[in-house]
Short mmCIF file of C-alpha atoms in Angstrom, two decimals:
data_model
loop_
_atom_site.label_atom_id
_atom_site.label_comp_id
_atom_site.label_asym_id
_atom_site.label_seq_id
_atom_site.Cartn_x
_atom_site.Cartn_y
_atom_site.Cartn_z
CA UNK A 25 -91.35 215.52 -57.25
CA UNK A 26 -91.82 216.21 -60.86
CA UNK A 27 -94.69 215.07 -62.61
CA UNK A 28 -94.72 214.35 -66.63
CA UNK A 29 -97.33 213.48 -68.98
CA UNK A 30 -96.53 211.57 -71.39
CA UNK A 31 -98.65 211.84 -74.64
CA UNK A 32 -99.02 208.86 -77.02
CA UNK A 33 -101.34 207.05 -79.38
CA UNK A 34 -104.06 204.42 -78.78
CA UNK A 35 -101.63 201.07 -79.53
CA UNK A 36 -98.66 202.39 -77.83
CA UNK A 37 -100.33 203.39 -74.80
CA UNK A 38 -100.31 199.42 -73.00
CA UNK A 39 -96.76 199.46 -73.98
CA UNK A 40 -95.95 202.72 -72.72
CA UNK A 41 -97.90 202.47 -69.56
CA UNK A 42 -95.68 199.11 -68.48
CA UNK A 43 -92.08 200.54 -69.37
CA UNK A 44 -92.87 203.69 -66.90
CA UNK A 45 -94.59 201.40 -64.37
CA UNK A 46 -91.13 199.21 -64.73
CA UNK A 47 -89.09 201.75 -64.12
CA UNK A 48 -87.34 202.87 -60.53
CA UNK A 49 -88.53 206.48 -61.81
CA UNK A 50 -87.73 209.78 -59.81
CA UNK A 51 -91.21 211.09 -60.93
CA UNK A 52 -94.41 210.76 -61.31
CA UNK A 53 -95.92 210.40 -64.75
CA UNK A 54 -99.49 209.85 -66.73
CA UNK A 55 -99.79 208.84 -70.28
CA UNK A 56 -102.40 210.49 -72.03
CA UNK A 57 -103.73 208.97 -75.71
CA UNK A 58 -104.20 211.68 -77.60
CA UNK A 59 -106.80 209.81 -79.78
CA UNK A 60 -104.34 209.15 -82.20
CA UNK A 61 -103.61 205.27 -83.55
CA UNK A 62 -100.24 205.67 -84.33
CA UNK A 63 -97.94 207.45 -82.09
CA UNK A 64 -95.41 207.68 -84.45
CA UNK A 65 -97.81 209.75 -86.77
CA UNK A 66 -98.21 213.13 -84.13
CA UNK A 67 -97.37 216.41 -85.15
CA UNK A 68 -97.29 219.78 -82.75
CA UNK A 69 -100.05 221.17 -84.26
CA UNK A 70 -101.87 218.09 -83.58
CA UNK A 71 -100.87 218.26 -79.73
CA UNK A 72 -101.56 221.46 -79.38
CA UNK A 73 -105.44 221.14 -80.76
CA UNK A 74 -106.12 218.13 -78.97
CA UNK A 75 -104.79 219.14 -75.36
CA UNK A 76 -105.87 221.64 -73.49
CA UNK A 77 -103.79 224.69 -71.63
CA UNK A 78 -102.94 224.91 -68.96
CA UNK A 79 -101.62 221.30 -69.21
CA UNK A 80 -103.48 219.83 -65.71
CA UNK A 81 -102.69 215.87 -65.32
CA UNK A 82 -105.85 214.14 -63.75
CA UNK A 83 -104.69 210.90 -62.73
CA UNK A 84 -107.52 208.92 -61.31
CA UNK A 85 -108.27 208.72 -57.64
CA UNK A 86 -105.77 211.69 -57.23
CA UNK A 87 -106.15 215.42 -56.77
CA UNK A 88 -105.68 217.14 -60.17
CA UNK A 89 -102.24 218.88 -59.97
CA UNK A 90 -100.58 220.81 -63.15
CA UNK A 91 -97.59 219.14 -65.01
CA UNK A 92 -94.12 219.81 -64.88
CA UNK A 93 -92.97 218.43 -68.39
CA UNK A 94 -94.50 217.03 -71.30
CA UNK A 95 -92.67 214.30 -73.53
CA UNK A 96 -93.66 213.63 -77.07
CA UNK A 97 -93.32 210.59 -79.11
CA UNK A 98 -89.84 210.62 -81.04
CA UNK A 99 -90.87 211.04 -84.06
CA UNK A 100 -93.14 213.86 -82.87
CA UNK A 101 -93.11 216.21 -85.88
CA UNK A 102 -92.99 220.38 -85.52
CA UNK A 103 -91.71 223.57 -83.39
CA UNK A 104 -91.62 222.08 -79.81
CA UNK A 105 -90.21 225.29 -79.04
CA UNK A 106 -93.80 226.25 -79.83
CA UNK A 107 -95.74 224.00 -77.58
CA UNK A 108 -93.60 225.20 -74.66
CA UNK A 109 -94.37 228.80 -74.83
CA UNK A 110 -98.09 227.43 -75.61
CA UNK A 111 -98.45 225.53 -72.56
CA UNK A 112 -95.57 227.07 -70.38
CA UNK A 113 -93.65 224.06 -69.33
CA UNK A 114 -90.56 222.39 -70.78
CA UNK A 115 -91.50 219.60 -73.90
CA UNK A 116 -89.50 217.48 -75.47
CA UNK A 117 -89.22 214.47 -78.26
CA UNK A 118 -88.59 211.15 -76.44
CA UNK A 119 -86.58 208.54 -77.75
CA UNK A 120 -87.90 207.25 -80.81
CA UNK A 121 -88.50 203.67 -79.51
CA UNK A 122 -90.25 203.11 -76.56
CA UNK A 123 -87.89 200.74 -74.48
CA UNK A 124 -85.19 203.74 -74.55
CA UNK A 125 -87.32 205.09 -72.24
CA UNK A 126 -84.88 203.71 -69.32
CA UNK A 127 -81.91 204.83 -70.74
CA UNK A 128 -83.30 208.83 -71.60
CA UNK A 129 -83.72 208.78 -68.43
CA UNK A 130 -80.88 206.96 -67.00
CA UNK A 131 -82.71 204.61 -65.16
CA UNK A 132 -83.16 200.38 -65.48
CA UNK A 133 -86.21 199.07 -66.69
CA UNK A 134 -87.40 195.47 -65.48
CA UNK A 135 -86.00 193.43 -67.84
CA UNK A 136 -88.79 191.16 -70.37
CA UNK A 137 -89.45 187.72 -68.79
CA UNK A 138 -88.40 185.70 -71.52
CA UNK A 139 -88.22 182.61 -69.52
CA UNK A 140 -91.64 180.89 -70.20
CA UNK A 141 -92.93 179.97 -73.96
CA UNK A 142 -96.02 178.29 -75.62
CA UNK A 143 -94.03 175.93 -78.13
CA UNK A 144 -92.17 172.69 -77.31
CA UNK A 145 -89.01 171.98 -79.95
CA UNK A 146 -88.32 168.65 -81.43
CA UNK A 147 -84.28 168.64 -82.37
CA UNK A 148 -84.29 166.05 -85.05
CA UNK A 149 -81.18 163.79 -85.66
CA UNK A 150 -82.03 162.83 -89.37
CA UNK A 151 -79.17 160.38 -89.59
CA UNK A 152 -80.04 158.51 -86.12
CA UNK A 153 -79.24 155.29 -87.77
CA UNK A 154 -75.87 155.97 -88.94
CA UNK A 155 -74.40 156.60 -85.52
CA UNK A 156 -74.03 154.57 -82.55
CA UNK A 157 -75.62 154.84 -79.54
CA UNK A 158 -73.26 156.54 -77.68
CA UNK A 159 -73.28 159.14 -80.26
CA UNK A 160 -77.03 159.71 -80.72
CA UNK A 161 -76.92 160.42 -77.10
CA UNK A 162 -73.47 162.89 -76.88
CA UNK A 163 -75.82 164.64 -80.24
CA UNK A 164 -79.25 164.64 -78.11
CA UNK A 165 -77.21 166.62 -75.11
CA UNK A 166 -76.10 169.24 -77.55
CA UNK A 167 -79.55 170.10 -78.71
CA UNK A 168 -81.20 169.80 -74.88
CA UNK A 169 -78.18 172.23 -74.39
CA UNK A 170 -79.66 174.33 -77.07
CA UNK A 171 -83.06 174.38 -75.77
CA UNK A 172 -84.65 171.18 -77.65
CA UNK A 173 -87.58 169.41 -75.36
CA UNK A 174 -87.76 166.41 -77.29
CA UNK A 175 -85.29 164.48 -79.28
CA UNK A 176 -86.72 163.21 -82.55
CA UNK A 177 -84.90 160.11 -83.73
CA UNK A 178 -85.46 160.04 -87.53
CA UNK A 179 -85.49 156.89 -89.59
CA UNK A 180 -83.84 156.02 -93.29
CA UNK A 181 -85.50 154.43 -95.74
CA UNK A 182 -84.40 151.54 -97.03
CA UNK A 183 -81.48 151.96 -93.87
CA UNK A 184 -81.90 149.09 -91.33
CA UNK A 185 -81.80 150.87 -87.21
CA UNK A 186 -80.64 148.31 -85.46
CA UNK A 187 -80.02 149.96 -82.07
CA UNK A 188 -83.65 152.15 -82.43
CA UNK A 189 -84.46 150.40 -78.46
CA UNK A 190 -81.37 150.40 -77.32
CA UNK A 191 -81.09 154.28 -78.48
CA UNK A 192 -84.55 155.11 -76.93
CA UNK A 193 -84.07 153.66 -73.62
CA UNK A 194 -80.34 155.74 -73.51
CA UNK A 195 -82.20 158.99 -74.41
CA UNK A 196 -84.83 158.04 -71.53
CA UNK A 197 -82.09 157.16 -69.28
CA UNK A 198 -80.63 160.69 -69.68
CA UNK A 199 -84.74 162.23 -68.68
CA UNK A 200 -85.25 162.51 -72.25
CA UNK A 201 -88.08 162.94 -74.35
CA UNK A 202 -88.10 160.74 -77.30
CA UNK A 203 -90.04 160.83 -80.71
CA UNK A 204 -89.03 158.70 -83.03
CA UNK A 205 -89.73 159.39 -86.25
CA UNK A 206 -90.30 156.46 -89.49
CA UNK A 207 -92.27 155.95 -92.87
CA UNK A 208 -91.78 151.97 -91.59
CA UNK A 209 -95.05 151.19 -89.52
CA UNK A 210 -92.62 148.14 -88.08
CA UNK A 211 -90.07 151.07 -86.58
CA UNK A 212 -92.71 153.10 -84.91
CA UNK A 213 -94.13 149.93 -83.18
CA UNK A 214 -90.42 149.06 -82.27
CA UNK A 215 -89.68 152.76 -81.24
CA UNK A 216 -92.54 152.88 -79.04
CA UNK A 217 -92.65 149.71 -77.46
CA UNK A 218 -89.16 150.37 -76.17
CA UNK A 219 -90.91 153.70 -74.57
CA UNK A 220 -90.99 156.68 -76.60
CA UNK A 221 -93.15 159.25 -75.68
CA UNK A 222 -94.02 160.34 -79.35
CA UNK A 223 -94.34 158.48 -82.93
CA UNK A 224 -93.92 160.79 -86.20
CA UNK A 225 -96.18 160.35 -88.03
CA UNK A 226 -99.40 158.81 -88.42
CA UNK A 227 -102.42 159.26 -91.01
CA UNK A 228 -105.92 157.62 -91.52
CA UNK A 229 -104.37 154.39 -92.61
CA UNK A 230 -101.99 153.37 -90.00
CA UNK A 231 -103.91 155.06 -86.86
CA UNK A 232 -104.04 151.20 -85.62
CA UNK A 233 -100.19 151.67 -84.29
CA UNK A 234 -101.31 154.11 -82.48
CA UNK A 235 -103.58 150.96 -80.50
CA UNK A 236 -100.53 149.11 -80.20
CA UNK A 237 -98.56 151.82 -78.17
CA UNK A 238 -98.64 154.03 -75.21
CA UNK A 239 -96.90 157.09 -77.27
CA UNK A 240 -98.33 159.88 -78.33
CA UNK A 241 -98.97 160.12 -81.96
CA UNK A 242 -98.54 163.03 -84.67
CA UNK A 243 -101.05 162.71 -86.72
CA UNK A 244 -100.66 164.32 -90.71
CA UNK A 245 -103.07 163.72 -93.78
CA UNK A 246 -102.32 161.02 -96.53
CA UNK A 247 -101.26 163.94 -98.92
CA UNK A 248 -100.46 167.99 -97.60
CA UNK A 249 -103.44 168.67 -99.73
CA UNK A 250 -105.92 165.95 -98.29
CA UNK A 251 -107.24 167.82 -95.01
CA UNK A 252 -109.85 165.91 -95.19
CA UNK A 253 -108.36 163.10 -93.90
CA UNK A 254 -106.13 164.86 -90.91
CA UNK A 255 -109.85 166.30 -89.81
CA UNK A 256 -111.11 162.38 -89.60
CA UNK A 257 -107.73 161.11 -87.97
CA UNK A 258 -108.59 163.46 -84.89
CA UNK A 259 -112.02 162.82 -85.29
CA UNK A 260 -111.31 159.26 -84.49
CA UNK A 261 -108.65 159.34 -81.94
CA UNK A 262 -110.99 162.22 -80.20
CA UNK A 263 -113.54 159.83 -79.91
CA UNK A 264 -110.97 157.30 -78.54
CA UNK A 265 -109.94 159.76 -75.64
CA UNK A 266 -106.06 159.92 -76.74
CA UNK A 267 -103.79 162.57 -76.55
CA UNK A 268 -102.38 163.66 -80.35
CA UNK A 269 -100.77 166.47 -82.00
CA UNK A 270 -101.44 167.03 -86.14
CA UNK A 271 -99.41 168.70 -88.27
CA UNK A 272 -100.87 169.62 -91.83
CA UNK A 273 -97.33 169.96 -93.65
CA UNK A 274 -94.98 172.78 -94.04
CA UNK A 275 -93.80 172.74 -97.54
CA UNK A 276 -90.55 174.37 -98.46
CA UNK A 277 -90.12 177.56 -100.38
CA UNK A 278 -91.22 178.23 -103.40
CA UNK A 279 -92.82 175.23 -103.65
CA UNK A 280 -96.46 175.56 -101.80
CA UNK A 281 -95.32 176.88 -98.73
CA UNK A 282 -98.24 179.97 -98.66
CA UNK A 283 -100.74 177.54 -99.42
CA UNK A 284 -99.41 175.39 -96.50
CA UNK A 285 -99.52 177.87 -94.07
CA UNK A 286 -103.27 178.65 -95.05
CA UNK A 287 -103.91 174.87 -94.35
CA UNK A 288 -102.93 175.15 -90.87
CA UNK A 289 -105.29 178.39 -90.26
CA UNK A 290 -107.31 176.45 -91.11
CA UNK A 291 -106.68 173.10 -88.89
CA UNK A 292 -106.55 175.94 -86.29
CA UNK A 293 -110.14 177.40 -86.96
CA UNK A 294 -111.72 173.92 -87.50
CA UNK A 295 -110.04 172.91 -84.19
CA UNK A 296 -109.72 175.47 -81.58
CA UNK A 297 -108.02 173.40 -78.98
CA UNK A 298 -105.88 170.58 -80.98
CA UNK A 299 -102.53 170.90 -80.50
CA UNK A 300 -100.57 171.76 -83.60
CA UNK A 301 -96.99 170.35 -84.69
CA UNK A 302 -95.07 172.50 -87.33
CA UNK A 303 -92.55 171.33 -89.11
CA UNK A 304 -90.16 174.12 -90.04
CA UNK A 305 -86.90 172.39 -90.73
CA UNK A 306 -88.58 171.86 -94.12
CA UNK A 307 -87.97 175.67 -94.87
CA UNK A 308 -84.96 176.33 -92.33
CA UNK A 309 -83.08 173.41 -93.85
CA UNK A 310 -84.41 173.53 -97.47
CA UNK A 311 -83.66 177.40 -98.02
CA UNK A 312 -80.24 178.67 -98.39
CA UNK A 313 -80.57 182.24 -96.28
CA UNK A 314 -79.70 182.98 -92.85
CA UNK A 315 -82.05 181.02 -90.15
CA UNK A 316 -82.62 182.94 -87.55
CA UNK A 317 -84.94 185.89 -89.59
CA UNK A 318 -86.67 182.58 -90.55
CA UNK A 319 -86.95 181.20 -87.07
CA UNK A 320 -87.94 184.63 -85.59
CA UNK A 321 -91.03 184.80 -88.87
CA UNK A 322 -91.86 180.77 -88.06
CA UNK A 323 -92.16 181.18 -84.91
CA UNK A 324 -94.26 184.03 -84.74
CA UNK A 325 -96.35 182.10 -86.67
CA UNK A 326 -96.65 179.00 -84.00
CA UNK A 327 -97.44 181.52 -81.50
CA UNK A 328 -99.68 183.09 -83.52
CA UNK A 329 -101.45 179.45 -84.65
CA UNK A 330 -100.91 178.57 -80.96
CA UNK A 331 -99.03 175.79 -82.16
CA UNK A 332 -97.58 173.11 -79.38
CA UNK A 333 -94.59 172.31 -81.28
CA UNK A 334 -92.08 172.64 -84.15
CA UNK A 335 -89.50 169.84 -85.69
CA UNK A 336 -86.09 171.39 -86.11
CA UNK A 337 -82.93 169.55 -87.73
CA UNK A 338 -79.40 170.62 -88.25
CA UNK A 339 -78.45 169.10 -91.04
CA UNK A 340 -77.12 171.48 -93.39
CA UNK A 341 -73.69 173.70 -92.31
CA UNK A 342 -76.44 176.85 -92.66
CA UNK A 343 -78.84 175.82 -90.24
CA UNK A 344 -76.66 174.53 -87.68
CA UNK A 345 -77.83 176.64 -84.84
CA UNK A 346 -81.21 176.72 -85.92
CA UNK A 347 -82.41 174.46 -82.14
CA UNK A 348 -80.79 177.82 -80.39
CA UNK A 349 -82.58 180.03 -83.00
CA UNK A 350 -85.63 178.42 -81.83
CA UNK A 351 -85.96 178.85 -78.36
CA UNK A 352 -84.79 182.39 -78.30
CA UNK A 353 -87.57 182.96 -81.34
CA UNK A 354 -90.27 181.41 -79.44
CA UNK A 355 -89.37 183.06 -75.67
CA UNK A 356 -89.48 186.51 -77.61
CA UNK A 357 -92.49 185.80 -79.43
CA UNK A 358 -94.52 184.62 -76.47
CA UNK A 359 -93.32 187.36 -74.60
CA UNK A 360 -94.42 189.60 -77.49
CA UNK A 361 -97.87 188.20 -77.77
CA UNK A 362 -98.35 188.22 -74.08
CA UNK A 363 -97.45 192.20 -73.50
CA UNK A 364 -99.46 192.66 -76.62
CA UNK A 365 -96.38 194.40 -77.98
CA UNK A 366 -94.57 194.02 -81.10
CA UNK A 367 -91.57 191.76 -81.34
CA UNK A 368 -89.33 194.61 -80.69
CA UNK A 369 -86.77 195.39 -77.49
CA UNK A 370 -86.91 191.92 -75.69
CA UNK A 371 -83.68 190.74 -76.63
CA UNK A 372 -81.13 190.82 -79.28
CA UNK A 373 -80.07 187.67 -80.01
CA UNK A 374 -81.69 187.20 -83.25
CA UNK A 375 -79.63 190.01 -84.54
CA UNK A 376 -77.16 188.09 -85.80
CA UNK A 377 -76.02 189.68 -88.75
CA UNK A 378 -77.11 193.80 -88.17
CA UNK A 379 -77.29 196.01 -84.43
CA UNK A 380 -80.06 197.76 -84.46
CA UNK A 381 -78.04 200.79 -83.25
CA UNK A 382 -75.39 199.87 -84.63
CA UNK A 383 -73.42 203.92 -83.77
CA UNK A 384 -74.03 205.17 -81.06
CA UNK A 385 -71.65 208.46 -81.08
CA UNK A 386 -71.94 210.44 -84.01
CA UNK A 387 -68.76 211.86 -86.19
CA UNK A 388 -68.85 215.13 -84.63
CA UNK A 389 -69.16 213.43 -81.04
CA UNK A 390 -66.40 211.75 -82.14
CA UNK A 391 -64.15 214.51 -83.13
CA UNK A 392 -65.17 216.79 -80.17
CA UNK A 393 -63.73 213.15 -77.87
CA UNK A 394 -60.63 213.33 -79.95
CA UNK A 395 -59.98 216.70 -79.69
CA UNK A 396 -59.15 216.26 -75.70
CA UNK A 397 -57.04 213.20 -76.07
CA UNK A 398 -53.47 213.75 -74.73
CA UNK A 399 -52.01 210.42 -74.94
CA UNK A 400 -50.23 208.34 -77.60
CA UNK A 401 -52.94 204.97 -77.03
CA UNK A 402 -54.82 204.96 -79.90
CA UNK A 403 -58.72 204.26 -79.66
CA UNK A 404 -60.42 203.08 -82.32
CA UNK A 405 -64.67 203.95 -83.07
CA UNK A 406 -67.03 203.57 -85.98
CA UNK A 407 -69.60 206.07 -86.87
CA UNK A 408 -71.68 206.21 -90.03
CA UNK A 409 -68.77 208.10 -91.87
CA UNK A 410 -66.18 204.85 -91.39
CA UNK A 411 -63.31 203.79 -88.70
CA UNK A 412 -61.73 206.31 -86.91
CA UNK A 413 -58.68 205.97 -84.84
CA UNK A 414 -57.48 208.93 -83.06
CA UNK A 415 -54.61 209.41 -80.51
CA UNK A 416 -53.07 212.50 -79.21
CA UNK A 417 -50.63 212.34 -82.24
CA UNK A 418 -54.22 213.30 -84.67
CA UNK A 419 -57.65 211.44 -86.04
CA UNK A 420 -57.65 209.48 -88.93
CA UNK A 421 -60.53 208.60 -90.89
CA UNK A 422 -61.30 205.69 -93.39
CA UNK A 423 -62.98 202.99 -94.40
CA UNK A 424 -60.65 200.13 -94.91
CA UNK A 425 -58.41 198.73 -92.41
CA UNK A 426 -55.34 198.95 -94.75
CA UNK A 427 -56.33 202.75 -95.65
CA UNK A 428 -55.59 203.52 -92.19
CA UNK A 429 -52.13 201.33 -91.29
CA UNK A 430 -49.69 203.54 -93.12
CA UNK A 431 -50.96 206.21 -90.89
CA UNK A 432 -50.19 204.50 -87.58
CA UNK A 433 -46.60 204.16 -87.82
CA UNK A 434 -46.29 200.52 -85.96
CA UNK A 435 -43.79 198.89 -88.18
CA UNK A 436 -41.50 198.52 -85.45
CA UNK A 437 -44.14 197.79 -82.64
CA UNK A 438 -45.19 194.36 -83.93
CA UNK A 439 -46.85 193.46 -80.72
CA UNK A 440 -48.93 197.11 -81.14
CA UNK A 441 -49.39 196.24 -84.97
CA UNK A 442 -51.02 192.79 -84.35
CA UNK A 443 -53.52 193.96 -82.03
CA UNK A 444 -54.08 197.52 -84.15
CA UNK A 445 -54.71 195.04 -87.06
CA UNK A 446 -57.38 192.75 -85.51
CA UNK A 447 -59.24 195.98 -84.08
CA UNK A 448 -59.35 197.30 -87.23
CA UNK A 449 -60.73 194.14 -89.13
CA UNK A 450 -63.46 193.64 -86.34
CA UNK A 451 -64.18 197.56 -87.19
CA UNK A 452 -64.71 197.55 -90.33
CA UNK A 453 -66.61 194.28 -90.37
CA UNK A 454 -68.82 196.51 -87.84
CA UNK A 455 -68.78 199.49 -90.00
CA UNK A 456 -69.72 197.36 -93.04
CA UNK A 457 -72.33 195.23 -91.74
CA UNK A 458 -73.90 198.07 -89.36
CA UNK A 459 -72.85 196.39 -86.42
CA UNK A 460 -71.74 198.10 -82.59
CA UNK A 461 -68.12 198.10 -82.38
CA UNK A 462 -66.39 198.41 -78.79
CA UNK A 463 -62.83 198.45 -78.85
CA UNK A 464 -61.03 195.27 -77.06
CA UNK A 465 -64.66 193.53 -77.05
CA UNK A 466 -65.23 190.68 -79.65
CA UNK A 467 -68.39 191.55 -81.93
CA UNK A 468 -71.48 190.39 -81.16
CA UNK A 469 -73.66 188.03 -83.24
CA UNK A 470 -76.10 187.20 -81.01
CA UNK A 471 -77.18 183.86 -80.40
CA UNK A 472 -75.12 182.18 -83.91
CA UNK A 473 -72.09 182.23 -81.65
CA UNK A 474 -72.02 181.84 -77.88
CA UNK A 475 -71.34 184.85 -75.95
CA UNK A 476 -67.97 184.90 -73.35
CA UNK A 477 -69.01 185.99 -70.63
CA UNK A 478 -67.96 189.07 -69.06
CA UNK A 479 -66.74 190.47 -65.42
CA UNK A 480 -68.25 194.04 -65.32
CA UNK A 481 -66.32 194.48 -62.18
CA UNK A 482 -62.53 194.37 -63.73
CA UNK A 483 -60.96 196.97 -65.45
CA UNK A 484 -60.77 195.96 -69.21
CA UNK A 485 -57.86 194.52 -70.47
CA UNK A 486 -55.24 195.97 -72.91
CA UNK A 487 -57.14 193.82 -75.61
CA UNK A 488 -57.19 190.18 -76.53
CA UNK A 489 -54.55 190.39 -79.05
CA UNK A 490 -51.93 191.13 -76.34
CA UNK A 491 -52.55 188.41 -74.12
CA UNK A 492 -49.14 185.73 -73.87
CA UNK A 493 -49.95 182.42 -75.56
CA UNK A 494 -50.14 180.65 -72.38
CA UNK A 495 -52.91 183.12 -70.73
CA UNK A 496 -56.48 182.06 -70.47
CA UNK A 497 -59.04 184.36 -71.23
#
């Protein structure tokens, strides 16, 4: 069996060691740090200073026994060629991220657990006491769909909530968690009386509701700036024996939110074990930009804060899958911190927008497919260069949908034309946004829109476009 040695740096070496020992591999393998921080930083000169030749692999508790191939980091800079008549055996550049490992060597890694996470989501409904009951409830099963834990019902002021019981015992009658969520000291008592498991939010002055009530409070300071006076409201309900969660007040961008995120370092370092609420709806909601880069930086802060929760809403048009956004963020960046690995090669569903390889077949691999084509079907790729559509009949080349229709001669195929035209939008949508396009496939944009599911087991279809009106995906 062959045996490779796989040379890295001192942070990449954890990361490296688990892909190989995930993999089915038809080798055996030892990575060696180099004593190098950054893998990504090794030259050949450096490899060939720092290991010796004959390249022997001593593995321990096994007989030393010489290596059959080395691999180099990626971006492994100098003559390989070089290092293979230096230490007699084949070398070569890996792929340039680690979890390509698998696929360089056509095998399957074990995919990331992303199934278990640190950080519990409260899905706010803001307008709770505008809707009925019936429609608080048909709202709370969308966002326990989308991976809320608790439903937050969130008061109006000056807005009377009749139904706040009868809503609470519905959302407990589904297995709900309930928060509710007031300025109106009257509403929280009302909230949880009627059995809510959580009452947003309490300071120093109005910790006596918490007396009143079997919920569990969320306790914030009079002012964000006061911290004072969160540090004495867990004082006191520490010395009371009840269970809390404090929150020291996300402000919104640009308007104190660096400052606030220093405050709850600081919560953190003055209390090691309190759990933390963060309130990032007040930057999701509050900032017009795409959410889920925010929700992916937010909640690599919770996890990083060891926060116990967040409060989401989805209020604005902008942030309206920002619950979903969530719980993918905060299963990839537990996952993260708990391989001690960067945020990278877990899962793409954040990528909502960009691919992070977004071509995979160069131009010239292209061309050298098209050149063997002998049939009229036209297939359509995108490579850095633009769109191109080839057939036996020639390759074409462009950048803009409509550059490339006078050159497919389907006026009188309108059938043909319709689904040549939607293949070509979704192209160069992909080409423009640097997203991978695969012809008769819908794009993907990760978690922002839900993804069909797919038999790998059937043929493909002709395409989408071609299906009869009365056909079911």
């Amino acid at each position: 069996m062959e045996h490779i040695v796989f040379l890295t740096g001192h942070l990449a070496q954890p990361a490296l060691q688990r892909v190989l020992a995930g993999m089915d591999a038809p080798f055996t393998w030892e990575v060696r740090d180099i004593g190098l921080q950054v893998a990504g930083l090794m030259t050949a000169d450096m490899v060939r200073r720092r290991v010796g030749a004959p390249l022997v692999s001593s593995v321990e508790g096994e007989a030393p026994r010489p290596a059959d191939r080395l691999l180099l980091p990626g971006r492994c800079r100098g003559d390989v060629q070089a290092l293979e008549a230096h230490f007699g055996i084949p070398v070569q550049r890996g792929p340039e991220e680690l979890k390509d490992l698998p696929a360089f060597f056509n095998r399957q890694a074990k995919p990331a657990d992303l199934s278990r996470y640190r950080v519990d989501i409260f899905a706010e409904i803001v307008d709770a006491p505008r809707l009925d009951v019936a429609g608080i409830v048909e709202r709370a099963r969308a966002y326990v769909a989308d991976g809320a834990d608790v439903i937050d019902l969130g008061g109006l002021p000056a807005t009377p909530f009749p139904h706040l019981e009868d809503s609470v015992k519905a959302l407990k009658a589904e297995g709900f968690k309930v928060s509710v969520d007031s300025l109106d000291t009257a509403e929280l008592l009302r909230g949880g009386r009627a059995g809510a498991d959580y009452l947003l939010s309490l300071n120093l002055d109005t910790l006596w509701v918490a007396d009143e009530v079997a919920s569990t409070p969320v306790l914030i300071p009079r002012t964000p700036q006061d911290e004072e006076s969160l540090a004495q409201a867990i004082e006191t309900l520490r010395g009371r024996g009840r269970a809390f969660l404090a929150d020291s007040i996300l402000d919104p961008l640009p308007f104190g939110f660096t400052r606030s995120i220093c405050r709850y370092q600081r919560l953190r370092d003055r209390f090691p074990d309190v759990d933390i609420l963060v309130g990032v709806g007040n930057v999701t909601e509050l900032t017009e930009a795409d959410t889920a880069g925010m929700n992916a930086l937010l909640l690599g802060m919770c996890e990083e804060l060891q926060a116990r929760a967040i409060l989401t809403t989805q209020v604005s048009t902008h942030a309206r899958r920002a619950v979903r956004e969530a719980d993918v963020a905060r299963r990839l960046m537990h996952a993260a911190h708990e391989n001690r690995s960067l945020a990278k090669g877990f899962t793409d569903e954040l990528l909502t927008v960009h691919a992070k390889r977004p071509f995979p077949d160069t131009a010239e691999e292209i061309r050298q497919t098209a050149a063997g084509v002998r049939d009229p079907n036209f297939r359509v790729q995108v490579a850095e260069d633009g769109i191109h559509v080839y057939n036996r009949d020639g390759h074409r080349l462009a950048r803009e949908a409509f550059e490339l229709w006078p050159q497919l001669k389907l006026e009188n195929d309108a059938a043909h034309a319709f689904y040549m035209g939607v293949e070509l939008a979704r192209a160069e949508v992909a080409w423009q946004l640097g997203k991978r396009y695969v012809q008769d496939q819908p794009l993907s944009w990760g978690c922002a829109v839900p993804r069909r599911e797919e038999n790998l087991d059937a043929w493909c279809a002709p395409g989408s476009t071609l299906r009869g009106k009365d056909e079911t995906p």
